[in-house]
Short mmCIF file of C-alpha atoms and ligand atoms in Angstrom, two decimals:
data_model
loop_
_atom_site.label_atom_id
_atom_site.label_comp_id
_atom_site.label_asym_id
_atom_site.label_seq_id
_atom_site.Cartn_x
_atom_site.Cartn_y
_atom_site.Cartn_z
CA MET H 63 83.37 -183.90 -48.58
CA ALA H 64 85.35 -186.12 -50.96
CA ASP H 65 88.03 -183.46 -51.66
CA LYS H 66 90.34 -183.58 -48.63
CA THR H 67 91.78 -180.09 -49.33
CA PHE H 68 88.34 -178.48 -49.24
CA ASN H 69 87.36 -176.97 -45.90
CA ALA H 70 83.68 -176.01 -45.62
CA PHE H 71 84.24 -174.01 -42.43
CA LYS H 72 86.93 -171.84 -44.06
CA MET H 73 84.51 -171.25 -46.92
CA ALA H 74 81.65 -170.33 -44.53
CA GLN H 75 83.96 -167.97 -42.63
CA LYS H 76 85.14 -166.32 -45.86
CA GLN H 77 81.53 -165.78 -46.91
CA PHE H 78 80.76 -164.33 -43.47
CA ASP H 79 83.87 -162.10 -43.36
CA ASP H 80 82.97 -160.58 -46.72
CA VAL H 81 79.44 -159.71 -45.63
CA ALA H 82 80.64 -158.46 -42.22
CA GLU H 83 82.87 -156.05 -44.12
CA THR H 84 80.02 -154.91 -46.38
CA LEU H 85 77.73 -154.38 -43.37
CA GLY H 86 80.49 -152.70 -41.35
CA LEU H 87 79.92 -154.99 -38.34
CA ASP H 88 81.90 -154.15 -35.21
CA GLN H 89 84.78 -156.47 -34.19
CA ALA H 90 82.96 -158.11 -31.25
CA THR H 91 79.99 -159.08 -33.44
CA ARG H 92 82.38 -160.50 -36.04
CA ASP H 93 84.23 -162.51 -33.39
CA LEU H 94 80.95 -163.81 -32.00
CA LEU H 95 79.45 -164.87 -35.31
CA ARG H 96 82.45 -166.33 -37.15
CA THR H 97 82.71 -169.37 -34.83
CA PRO H 98 80.09 -171.57 -33.12
CA ASP H 99 78.99 -170.56 -29.61
CA ARG H 100 79.42 -174.12 -28.37
CA GLU H 101 80.84 -177.41 -29.63
CA HIS H 102 80.42 -180.91 -28.28
CA HIS H 103 82.84 -183.66 -29.38
CA PHE H 104 82.35 -187.16 -28.02
CA ASN H 105 82.87 -190.89 -28.38
CA ILE H 106 80.05 -193.35 -29.02
CA PRO H 107 81.18 -196.88 -28.12
CA ILE H 108 79.09 -199.62 -29.73
CA ARG H 109 78.99 -203.38 -29.41
CA MET H 110 78.87 -204.50 -33.04
CA ASP H 111 76.82 -207.45 -34.33
CA ASP H 112 79.92 -209.68 -34.46
CA GLY H 113 80.56 -209.08 -30.75
CA SER H 114 83.49 -206.69 -31.26
CA TYR H 115 83.51 -203.13 -29.91
CA LYS H 116 83.91 -200.04 -32.06
CA VAL H 117 84.09 -196.37 -31.08
CA PHE H 118 82.45 -193.77 -33.34
CA ARG H 119 83.14 -190.04 -33.13
CA GLY H 120 80.15 -187.72 -32.75
CA PHE H 121 79.69 -183.95 -32.82
CA ARG H 122 77.14 -181.25 -32.11
CA CYS H 123 77.82 -177.56 -32.80
CA GLN H 124 75.52 -174.76 -31.69
CA HIS H 125 76.54 -171.79 -33.78
CA ASN H 126 74.14 -169.16 -32.49
CA ASP H 127 70.86 -169.12 -30.57
CA ALA H 128 70.13 -165.40 -30.20
CA ARG H 129 66.93 -165.73 -32.26
CA GLY H 130 65.73 -168.96 -30.60
CA PRO H 131 66.80 -172.56 -29.87
CA ALA H 132 69.55 -173.88 -32.16
CA LYS H 133 68.23 -176.01 -35.02
CA GLY H 134 69.86 -178.30 -37.55
CA GLY H 135 70.35 -181.82 -38.80
CA ILE H 136 72.61 -184.72 -37.92
CA ARG H 137 74.71 -186.28 -40.67
CA PHE H 138 76.09 -189.79 -40.77
CA HIS H 139 79.03 -189.78 -43.19
CA PRO H 140 82.38 -191.59 -43.35
CA LEU H 141 84.16 -188.34 -44.26
CA GLU H 142 82.38 -186.15 -41.70
CA THR H 143 84.67 -183.61 -40.02
CA ILE H 144 84.19 -181.12 -37.22
CA ASP H 145 84.85 -178.31 -39.70
CA THR H 146 82.00 -179.50 -41.95
CA VAL H 147 79.70 -179.57 -38.90
CA ARG H 148 80.86 -176.08 -37.88
CA ALA H 149 80.16 -174.71 -41.35
CA LEU H 150 76.77 -176.34 -41.56
CA SER H 151 75.80 -175.01 -38.10
CA MET H 152 76.72 -171.49 -39.24
CA TRP H 153 74.71 -171.84 -42.45
CA MET H 154 71.74 -172.98 -40.31
CA THR H 155 71.87 -169.70 -38.37
CA TRP H 156 71.63 -167.75 -41.64
CA LYS H 157 68.94 -170.10 -42.96
CA THR H 158 66.54 -169.75 -40.02
CA ALA H 159 67.03 -165.97 -40.21
CA ALA H 160 66.43 -165.93 -43.99
CA VAL H 161 62.97 -167.48 -43.58
CA ASP H 162 62.40 -165.52 -40.39
CA ILE H 163 61.59 -168.39 -38.05
CA PRO H 164 62.41 -167.95 -34.34
CA LEU H 165 65.32 -170.41 -34.25
CA GLY H 166 69.11 -170.35 -34.32
CA GLY H 167 71.65 -172.61 -36.00
CA GLY H 168 73.12 -175.97 -35.02
CA LYS H 169 74.41 -179.11 -36.68
CA GLY H 170 75.59 -182.56 -35.68
CA GLY H 171 77.23 -185.58 -37.12
CA VAL H 172 78.78 -188.96 -36.64
CA ILE H 173 81.76 -190.32 -38.58
CA CYS H 174 80.34 -193.61 -39.84
CA ASP H 175 79.40 -195.40 -43.03
CA VAL H 176 75.74 -196.34 -42.87
CA HIS H 177 76.26 -198.76 -45.78
CA GLN H 178 78.41 -200.92 -43.48
CA LEU H 179 76.09 -200.87 -40.44
CA SER H 180 73.13 -203.08 -39.57
CA ASP H 181 69.88 -201.48 -38.38
CA ARG H 182 70.73 -202.55 -34.84
CA GLU H 183 74.17 -200.91 -35.00
CA GLN H 184 72.62 -197.70 -36.38
CA GLU H 185 70.09 -197.70 -33.56
CA LEU H 186 72.89 -198.02 -31.00
CA ILE H 187 74.75 -195.09 -32.59
CA CYS H 188 71.57 -192.97 -32.44
CA ARG H 189 70.96 -193.84 -28.81
CA GLY H 190 74.65 -193.35 -27.95
CA TRP H 191 74.65 -189.92 -29.63
CA ILE H 192 71.72 -188.85 -27.41
CA ARG H 193 73.29 -190.23 -24.24
CA GLN H 194 76.31 -188.01 -24.89
CA VAL H 195 74.47 -184.73 -25.58
CA TRP H 196 71.03 -185.04 -24.01
CA LYS H 197 71.94 -182.46 -21.34
CA ASN H 198 72.87 -179.95 -24.04
CA ILE H 199 69.90 -180.31 -26.38
CA GLY H 200 66.11 -180.11 -25.94
CA PRO H 201 63.03 -178.35 -27.28
CA LEU H 202 64.11 -175.12 -25.57
CA GLU H 203 67.86 -175.39 -26.30
CA ASP H 204 68.70 -177.16 -29.53
CA VAL H 205 66.52 -179.31 -31.78
CA PRO H 206 68.21 -181.80 -34.16
CA ALA H 207 66.73 -183.20 -37.40
CA PRO H 208 67.74 -185.55 -40.23
CA ASP H 209 70.37 -184.70 -42.83
CA VAL H 210 72.51 -186.70 -45.24
CA MET H 211 72.17 -190.45 -44.50
CA THR H 212 69.80 -190.02 -41.56
CA ASN H 213 66.02 -190.36 -41.67
CA GLY H 214 62.82 -190.50 -39.64
CA GLN H 215 63.71 -193.88 -38.12
CA HIS H 216 66.97 -192.46 -36.74
CA MET H 217 65.04 -189.51 -35.29
CA ILE H 218 62.56 -191.78 -33.52
CA TRP H 219 65.34 -193.81 -31.92
CA MET H 220 66.91 -190.56 -30.74
CA MET H 221 63.63 -189.15 -29.41
CA ASP H 222 62.92 -192.43 -27.61
CA GLU H 223 66.33 -192.40 -25.92
CA TYR H 224 65.85 -188.76 -24.85
CA GLU H 225 62.40 -189.56 -23.40
CA LYS H 226 63.75 -192.66 -21.61
CA ILE H 227 66.45 -190.58 -19.93
CA THR H 228 64.19 -187.65 -19.00
CA GLY H 229 61.14 -189.76 -18.18
CA LYS H 230 58.79 -187.42 -20.06
CA LYS H 231 57.24 -187.10 -23.52
CA TYR H 232 59.16 -184.54 -25.57
CA PRO H 233 58.18 -184.94 -29.23
CA GLY H 234 59.58 -181.45 -29.88
CA VAL H 235 63.12 -182.55 -28.98
CA ILE H 236 63.76 -183.59 -32.57
CA THR H 237 62.07 -183.05 -35.93
CA GLY H 238 61.82 -185.03 -39.15
CA LYS H 239 59.96 -187.77 -37.27
CA PRO H 240 57.66 -190.12 -39.19
CA VAL H 241 54.03 -189.05 -39.54
CA GLY H 242 51.98 -190.69 -36.76
CA SER H 243 54.96 -190.53 -34.36
CA GLY H 244 55.00 -186.76 -33.94
CA GLY H 245 56.05 -185.93 -37.50
CA SER H 246 54.40 -183.31 -39.71
CA LEU H 247 52.70 -184.11 -42.97
CA GLY H 248 54.74 -182.57 -45.77
CA ARG H 249 58.10 -182.68 -43.95
CA LYS H 250 59.73 -185.17 -46.32
CA GLU H 251 58.72 -183.09 -49.35
CA ALA H 252 59.40 -179.70 -47.70
CA THR H 253 63.01 -179.00 -48.70
CA GLY H 254 62.56 -179.97 -52.34
CA TYR H 255 59.15 -178.31 -52.70
CA GLY H 256 60.39 -175.18 -50.92
CA ALA H 257 63.24 -174.85 -53.42
CA ILE H 258 60.81 -175.17 -56.32
CA TYR H 259 58.57 -172.44 -54.84
CA THR H 260 61.60 -170.10 -55.00
CA LEU H 261 62.42 -171.27 -58.55
CA ARG H 262 58.79 -170.60 -59.60
CA GLU H 263 59.09 -167.01 -58.26
CA ALA H 264 62.41 -166.47 -60.05
CA LEU H 265 60.95 -167.67 -63.35
CA LYS H 266 57.95 -165.37 -62.88
CA GLU H 267 60.30 -162.40 -62.41
CA MET H 268 62.12 -163.40 -65.61
CA GLU H 269 58.81 -163.91 -67.43
CA ILE H 270 59.78 -167.47 -68.35
CA ASP H 271 57.10 -170.16 -68.52
CA ILE H 272 58.21 -173.08 -66.33
CA GLY H 273 56.67 -175.42 -68.93
CA SER H 274 59.28 -174.31 -71.46
CA THR H 275 62.26 -175.04 -69.20
CA SER H 276 64.58 -178.00 -68.73
CA ALA H 277 66.74 -178.91 -65.75
CA SER H 278 69.65 -181.08 -64.64
CA PHE H 279 69.92 -182.30 -61.05
CA GLN H 280 72.84 -183.52 -58.97
CA GLY H 281 71.75 -186.10 -56.39
CA PHE H 282 68.70 -188.34 -56.22
CA GLY H 283 67.94 -188.29 -52.48
CA ASN H 284 65.35 -186.56 -50.35
CA VAL H 285 65.88 -183.02 -51.60
CA ALA H 286 66.37 -183.80 -55.29
CA THR H 287 63.53 -186.29 -55.73
CA HIS H 288 60.92 -184.06 -54.11
CA ALA H 289 62.12 -181.00 -55.99
CA MET H 290 61.87 -183.05 -59.21
CA GLU H 291 58.36 -184.17 -58.28
CA LEU H 292 57.04 -180.60 -58.00
CA TYR H 293 59.09 -179.24 -60.92
CA ASP H 294 57.78 -182.08 -63.10
CA PHE H 295 54.21 -181.43 -61.85
CA MET H 296 54.55 -177.75 -62.79
CA GLY H 297 55.53 -178.78 -66.32
CA GLY H 298 59.34 -178.63 -66.29
CA LYS H 299 61.44 -181.24 -68.12
CA ILE H 300 64.31 -183.03 -66.33
CA THR H 301 66.86 -184.33 -68.80
CA ALA H 302 69.71 -185.40 -66.49
CA VAL H 303 70.31 -186.51 -62.92
CA SER H 304 73.41 -187.79 -61.18
CA SER H 305 73.78 -190.08 -58.21
CA TRP H 306 76.59 -191.69 -56.25
CA SER H 307 77.53 -195.33 -56.77
CA ASN H 308 78.98 -196.89 -53.65
CA GLU H 309 80.07 -199.91 -55.68
CA HIS H 310 82.16 -197.81 -58.12
CA LYS H 311 83.04 -195.12 -55.54
CA LYS H 312 82.10 -192.37 -57.97
CA ALA H 313 79.08 -190.54 -59.32
CA PHE H 314 77.28 -191.16 -62.63
CA THR H 315 74.92 -188.95 -64.62
CA PHE H 316 71.77 -190.56 -66.06
CA LYS H 317 70.63 -188.70 -69.13
CA LYS H 318 67.48 -188.85 -71.24
CA GLU H 319 66.90 -186.04 -73.73
CA SER H 320 63.15 -186.75 -73.90
CA GLY H 321 62.86 -186.31 -70.10
CA ILE H 322 63.36 -188.74 -67.23
CA ASP H 323 60.54 -190.80 -65.76
CA LEU H 324 60.78 -189.95 -62.06
CA GLU H 325 58.72 -192.88 -60.76
CA GLN H 326 60.63 -195.35 -62.93
CA LEU H 327 63.97 -194.03 -61.62
CA ARG H 328 62.68 -194.13 -58.05
CA SER H 329 61.75 -197.77 -58.47
CA ILE H 330 65.38 -198.65 -59.35
CA THR H 331 67.02 -196.55 -56.62
CA SER H 332 68.40 -197.83 -53.29
CA LYS H 333 67.35 -196.37 -49.95
CA PHE H 334 70.63 -194.41 -50.07
CA GLY H 335 69.63 -192.61 -53.28
CA GLU H 336 71.85 -194.68 -55.62
CA ILE H 337 70.31 -195.33 -59.03
CA ASN H 338 70.95 -198.86 -60.35
CA ILE H 339 73.20 -198.48 -63.40
CA ASP H 340 72.28 -201.70 -65.25
CA LYS H 341 68.54 -201.19 -64.79
CA ALA H 342 68.80 -197.54 -65.89
CA LYS H 343 70.67 -198.68 -69.03
CA SER H 344 67.89 -201.12 -69.82
CA HIS H 345 65.38 -198.25 -69.50
CA GLY H 346 67.24 -196.30 -72.21
CA TYR H 347 69.32 -193.88 -70.12
CA ASP H 348 72.74 -192.69 -71.32
CA ILE H 349 75.12 -193.13 -68.42
CA ILE H 350 78.00 -190.69 -68.20
CA ASP H 351 80.95 -190.36 -65.80
CA GLY H 352 82.09 -187.33 -63.84
CA ASP H 353 80.52 -183.87 -63.68
CA ALA H 354 78.23 -184.40 -66.68
CA TRP H 355 75.15 -183.16 -64.79
CA LEU H 356 76.82 -179.74 -64.67
CA THR H 357 77.64 -179.44 -68.36
CA GLN H 358 74.14 -180.09 -69.74
CA ASP H 359 72.41 -177.67 -72.13
CA VAL H 360 69.55 -176.89 -69.76
CA ASP H 361 67.93 -173.75 -68.32
CA ILE H 362 68.21 -174.78 -64.68
CA LEU H 363 70.92 -176.49 -62.67
CA PHE H 364 69.95 -177.97 -59.33
CA PRO H 365 72.80 -179.33 -57.16
CA ALA H 366 71.26 -181.43 -54.36
CA ALA H 367 74.05 -183.72 -53.14
CA LEU H 368 76.93 -182.26 -51.10
CA GLU H 369 79.13 -179.19 -50.67
CA ASN H 370 82.03 -178.20 -53.00
CA GLN H 371 80.47 -179.55 -56.19
CA ILE H 372 80.77 -176.40 -58.35
CA ASN H 373 84.27 -175.02 -57.97
CA ALA H 374 87.14 -173.38 -59.86
CA SER H 375 87.94 -176.62 -61.67
CA ASN H 376 84.53 -177.15 -63.28
CA VAL H 377 82.55 -173.89 -63.20
CA ASP H 378 83.63 -172.94 -66.73
CA SER H 379 81.98 -176.05 -68.10
CA ILE H 380 78.48 -174.74 -67.29
CA SER H 381 76.52 -174.38 -70.54
CA SER H 382 75.70 -170.89 -71.88
CA GLN H 383 72.02 -171.94 -71.87
CA VAL H 384 71.86 -172.04 -68.05
CA LYS H 385 69.82 -169.18 -66.60
CA ILE H 386 69.20 -170.23 -63.00
CA LEU H 387 71.19 -172.17 -60.42
CA VAL H 388 69.11 -173.43 -57.48
CA GLU H 389 71.24 -174.66 -54.59
CA GLY H 390 69.29 -177.53 -53.04
CA ALA H 391 72.42 -178.76 -51.22
CA ASN H 392 74.29 -176.84 -48.54
CA GLY H 393 77.46 -175.16 -49.79
CA PRO H 394 77.59 -176.70 -53.28
CA THR H 395 79.33 -173.65 -54.80
CA THR H 396 82.74 -172.35 -53.72
CA PRO H 397 83.56 -168.59 -53.58
CA ASP H 398 85.84 -168.96 -56.70
CA ALA H 399 82.97 -170.40 -58.68
CA ASP H 400 80.61 -167.72 -57.31
CA LYS H 401 82.67 -165.06 -59.08
CA VAL H 402 82.22 -166.78 -62.43
CA ILE H 403 78.50 -167.40 -61.91
CA GLU H 404 77.96 -163.77 -60.98
CA GLU H 405 79.97 -162.49 -63.98
CA ARG H 406 78.04 -164.72 -66.34
CA GLY H 407 74.75 -163.36 -65.01
CA ILE H 408 73.39 -166.75 -63.95
CA TRP H 409 70.62 -166.07 -61.42
CA LEU H 410 71.56 -167.84 -58.19
CA ILE H 411 69.07 -168.96 -55.55
CA PRO H 412 71.54 -169.50 -52.70
CA ASP H 413 71.51 -172.57 -50.46
CA PHE H 414 70.31 -171.14 -47.20
CA LEU H 415 67.37 -169.55 -48.99
CA ALA H 416 66.63 -172.29 -51.55
CA ASN H 417 66.73 -175.23 -49.13
CA ALA H 418 65.16 -173.46 -46.13
CA GLY H 419 61.86 -175.30 -46.69
CA GLY H 420 63.10 -178.24 -44.62
CA VAL H 421 63.81 -176.25 -41.50
CA THR H 422 60.65 -174.20 -42.00
CA CYS H 423 58.59 -177.38 -41.96
CA SER H 424 60.62 -178.67 -39.01
CA TYR H 425 59.57 -175.51 -37.20
CA PHE H 426 55.93 -176.26 -38.15
CA GLU H 427 56.47 -179.76 -36.77
CA GLN H 428 57.62 -178.31 -33.44
CA VAL H 429 54.65 -175.94 -33.33
CA GLN H 430 52.29 -178.89 -33.92
CA ASN H 431 54.13 -180.94 -31.26
CA ASN H 432 53.70 -178.12 -28.75
CA MET H 433 49.96 -177.88 -29.50
CA ASN H 434 49.64 -181.67 -29.80
CA TYR H 435 47.38 -180.89 -32.74
CA TYR H 436 48.32 -181.72 -36.32
CA TRP H 437 47.61 -179.86 -39.56
CA GLU H 438 46.43 -181.25 -42.88
CA ARG H 439 49.02 -181.62 -45.67
CA GLU H 440 47.52 -178.76 -47.69
CA GLU H 441 47.77 -176.40 -44.72
CA VAL H 442 51.45 -177.26 -44.29
CA PHE H 443 52.24 -176.64 -47.98
CA GLN H 444 50.25 -173.40 -48.04
CA LYS H 445 52.17 -172.04 -45.01
CA LEU H 446 55.46 -173.30 -46.48
CA ASP H 447 54.80 -171.66 -49.83
CA GLN H 448 53.95 -168.38 -48.10
CA ALA H 449 57.16 -168.42 -46.03
CA MET H 450 59.43 -169.37 -48.97
CA THR H 451 57.84 -166.89 -51.37
CA LYS H 452 58.20 -164.06 -48.86
CA ALA H 453 61.81 -164.94 -48.09
CA TYR H 454 62.67 -165.24 -51.80
CA HIS H 455 61.25 -161.81 -52.64
CA ALA H 456 63.01 -160.12 -49.71
CA VAL H 457 66.35 -161.37 -51.07
CA SER H 458 65.53 -160.83 -54.74
CA ASP H 459 64.24 -157.28 -54.11
CA LEU H 460 67.48 -156.36 -52.33
CA ALA H 461 69.64 -157.99 -55.00
CA ARG H 462 67.80 -156.21 -57.82
CA SER H 463 67.58 -152.81 -56.15
CA ARG H 464 71.27 -152.79 -55.11
CA LYS H 465 72.42 -154.73 -58.21
CA ILE H 466 74.23 -157.27 -56.05
CA TYR H 467 74.71 -161.02 -56.25
CA MET H 468 71.85 -163.02 -54.74
CA ARG H 469 74.13 -164.77 -52.23
CA ASP H 470 75.40 -161.41 -50.99
CA ALA H 471 71.84 -160.11 -50.63
CA ALA H 472 70.75 -163.20 -48.69
CA TYR H 473 73.80 -162.93 -46.43
CA MET H 474 73.19 -159.24 -45.79
CA ILE H 475 69.59 -159.86 -44.71
CA SER H 476 70.34 -162.84 -42.48
CA VAL H 477 73.53 -161.62 -40.85
CA GLN H 478 71.90 -158.26 -40.12
CA LYS H 479 68.97 -159.99 -38.35
CA VAL H 480 71.24 -162.21 -36.25
CA ALA H 481 73.63 -159.36 -35.38
CA GLU H 482 70.65 -157.25 -34.33
CA ALA H 483 69.30 -160.04 -32.07
CA CYS H 484 72.74 -160.40 -30.40
CA LYS H 485 72.91 -156.65 -29.89
CA LEU H 486 69.40 -156.45 -28.41
CA ARG H 487 70.35 -159.14 -25.89
CA GLY H 488 73.40 -157.13 -24.93
CA TRP H 489 75.85 -159.85 -26.01
CA VAL H 490 77.99 -157.51 -28.08
P1 NAD E 768 70.27 -187.83 -49.26
O1 NAD E 768 71.24 -188.63 -48.48
O2 NAD E 768 68.82 -188.18 -49.20
O3 NAD E 768 70.67 -187.82 -50.82
C1 NAD E 768 71.93 -187.48 -51.29
C2 NAD E 768 71.99 -187.82 -52.77
O4 NAD E 768 73.20 -187.31 -53.32
C3 NAD E 768 71.97 -189.33 -53.08
O5 NAD E 768 71.17 -189.56 -54.21
C4 NAD E 768 73.44 -189.63 -53.42
O6 NAD E 768 73.56 -190.71 -54.34
C5 NAD E 768 73.84 -188.33 -54.08
N1 NAD E 768 75.27 -188.05 -54.10
C6 NAD E 768 76.16 -188.11 -53.09
N2 NAD E 768 77.38 -187.75 -53.53
C7 NAD E 768 77.24 -187.44 -54.82
C8 NAD E 768 78.12 -187.00 -55.84
N3 NAD E 768 79.41 -186.77 -55.60
N4 NAD E 768 77.61 -186.79 -57.09
C9 NAD E 768 76.31 -187.01 -57.36
N5 NAD E 768 75.43 -187.43 -56.45
C10 NAD E 768 75.89 -187.64 -55.21
O7 NAD E 768 70.51 -186.30 -48.82
P2 NAD E 768 69.49 -185.10 -48.85
O8 NAD E 768 68.75 -185.07 -47.55
O9 NAD E 768 68.74 -185.08 -50.12
O10 NAD E 768 70.51 -183.86 -48.78
C11 NAD E 768 71.19 -183.39 -49.94
C12 NAD E 768 71.80 -182.02 -49.64
O11 NAD E 768 70.75 -181.12 -49.22
C13 NAD E 768 72.83 -181.96 -48.52
O12 NAD E 768 73.76 -180.93 -48.81
C14 NAD E 768 72.00 -181.57 -47.31
O13 NAD E 768 72.79 -180.96 -46.29
C15 NAD E 768 71.06 -180.58 -47.94
N6 NAD E 768 69.82 -180.34 -47.22
C16 NAD E 768 68.97 -181.35 -46.90
C17 NAD E 768 67.78 -181.07 -46.25
C18 NAD E 768 66.76 -182.14 -45.96
O14 NAD E 768 65.67 -181.79 -45.48
N7 NAD E 768 67.01 -183.39 -46.26
C19 NAD E 768 67.48 -179.76 -45.88
C20 NAD E 768 68.37 -178.73 -46.23
C21 NAD E 768 69.52 -179.05 -46.90
#
């Protein structure tokens, strides 16, 4: 989001147009699927702690709900734009189809900087967001969840506001809730773990022992830290990780050739996923500016921060040692960079497949909410592993049999499923 010339929605539409062409979709289906079905834009006026009033801009896009209620997170970000929300809602439609869960795609956001807001002000934004869209969301229409800079606490405030307005208990109105308040065990780990399940399958296909591999991560938030936890547990070595510094307004890479100590880094990281530079130095990390996470001599690259991180300007700096790129983030790689990655034969596990574990577990959360009966952690992970492994092999089998790029294979599978659902309903 930092690059003002980058437009995530244009990128998502280009990706869709290419696959629509390959699949030979009719014009009406293309017109239907290349823009969101519905968009809500609204103001959220807040009385700030100092007594002044401030108006925040909020969004919710429902891209497509032919396969079930729309589903997708809510981002709080100072550079949020409606086009980013549109793109992310579209990617959610492909994601829920990739893992074959009966949901569609949606996304929401608020333009705000959480760093500058007190807990009370954040709560008012959450409640204000619900007051503006409560008529347009719900367990049977559209189910939000956390995303960048939002967490379980935000979700509870939102659920509480929805229940206050409707006068009923609706835990399934939102997912990503804390455990004990309608949340599912395993939800916070699900996106990161899910990505590592797909990486494990890719390594098996390549006959590479995970214990012999090394990896570099971008981001040190929810997705990255849980992916690191499982990768580390399976024997992989993480030699570099980058995180954003709000103080310096840029990212830094923290490097340790002997392997990072995940728990140690966690203990010196803010709740926003920013690793403390001075403390990391004192623990023996080399601290490097810029895109250093991308240029490391490692087997696996794992972007888990934001979109537009691997693009025409830096893709050539990827080391010749890299064999697999796992997209933990949404939209980290631009179409220009895709061409280079494909040519170089780097095996890509594309975003809406790799990071689908989060929405899969959100779906499990909804199922548990509907039953009002909650599963053990192991049961959640076993079902998650099964869903991710199946989805990975469907895409990998198509990519290998047709000798096509993994992103193209994933798109073909998902778009086909959604187009078929629209057709069956008689929409196009
Ligand atoms: P988060 O807010 O928990 O963490 C983001 C991390 O990225 C932080 O460590 C931050 O310091 C770092 N970061 C931000 N800008 C950076 C930059 N320019 N360079 C390096 N590091 C930077 O967010 P998250 O929930 O982990 O989400 C990360 C990505 O994964 C996003 O693209 C999100 O849409 C996607 N995603 C998240 C989930 C989920 O369940 N949380 C599910 C699917 C996809």
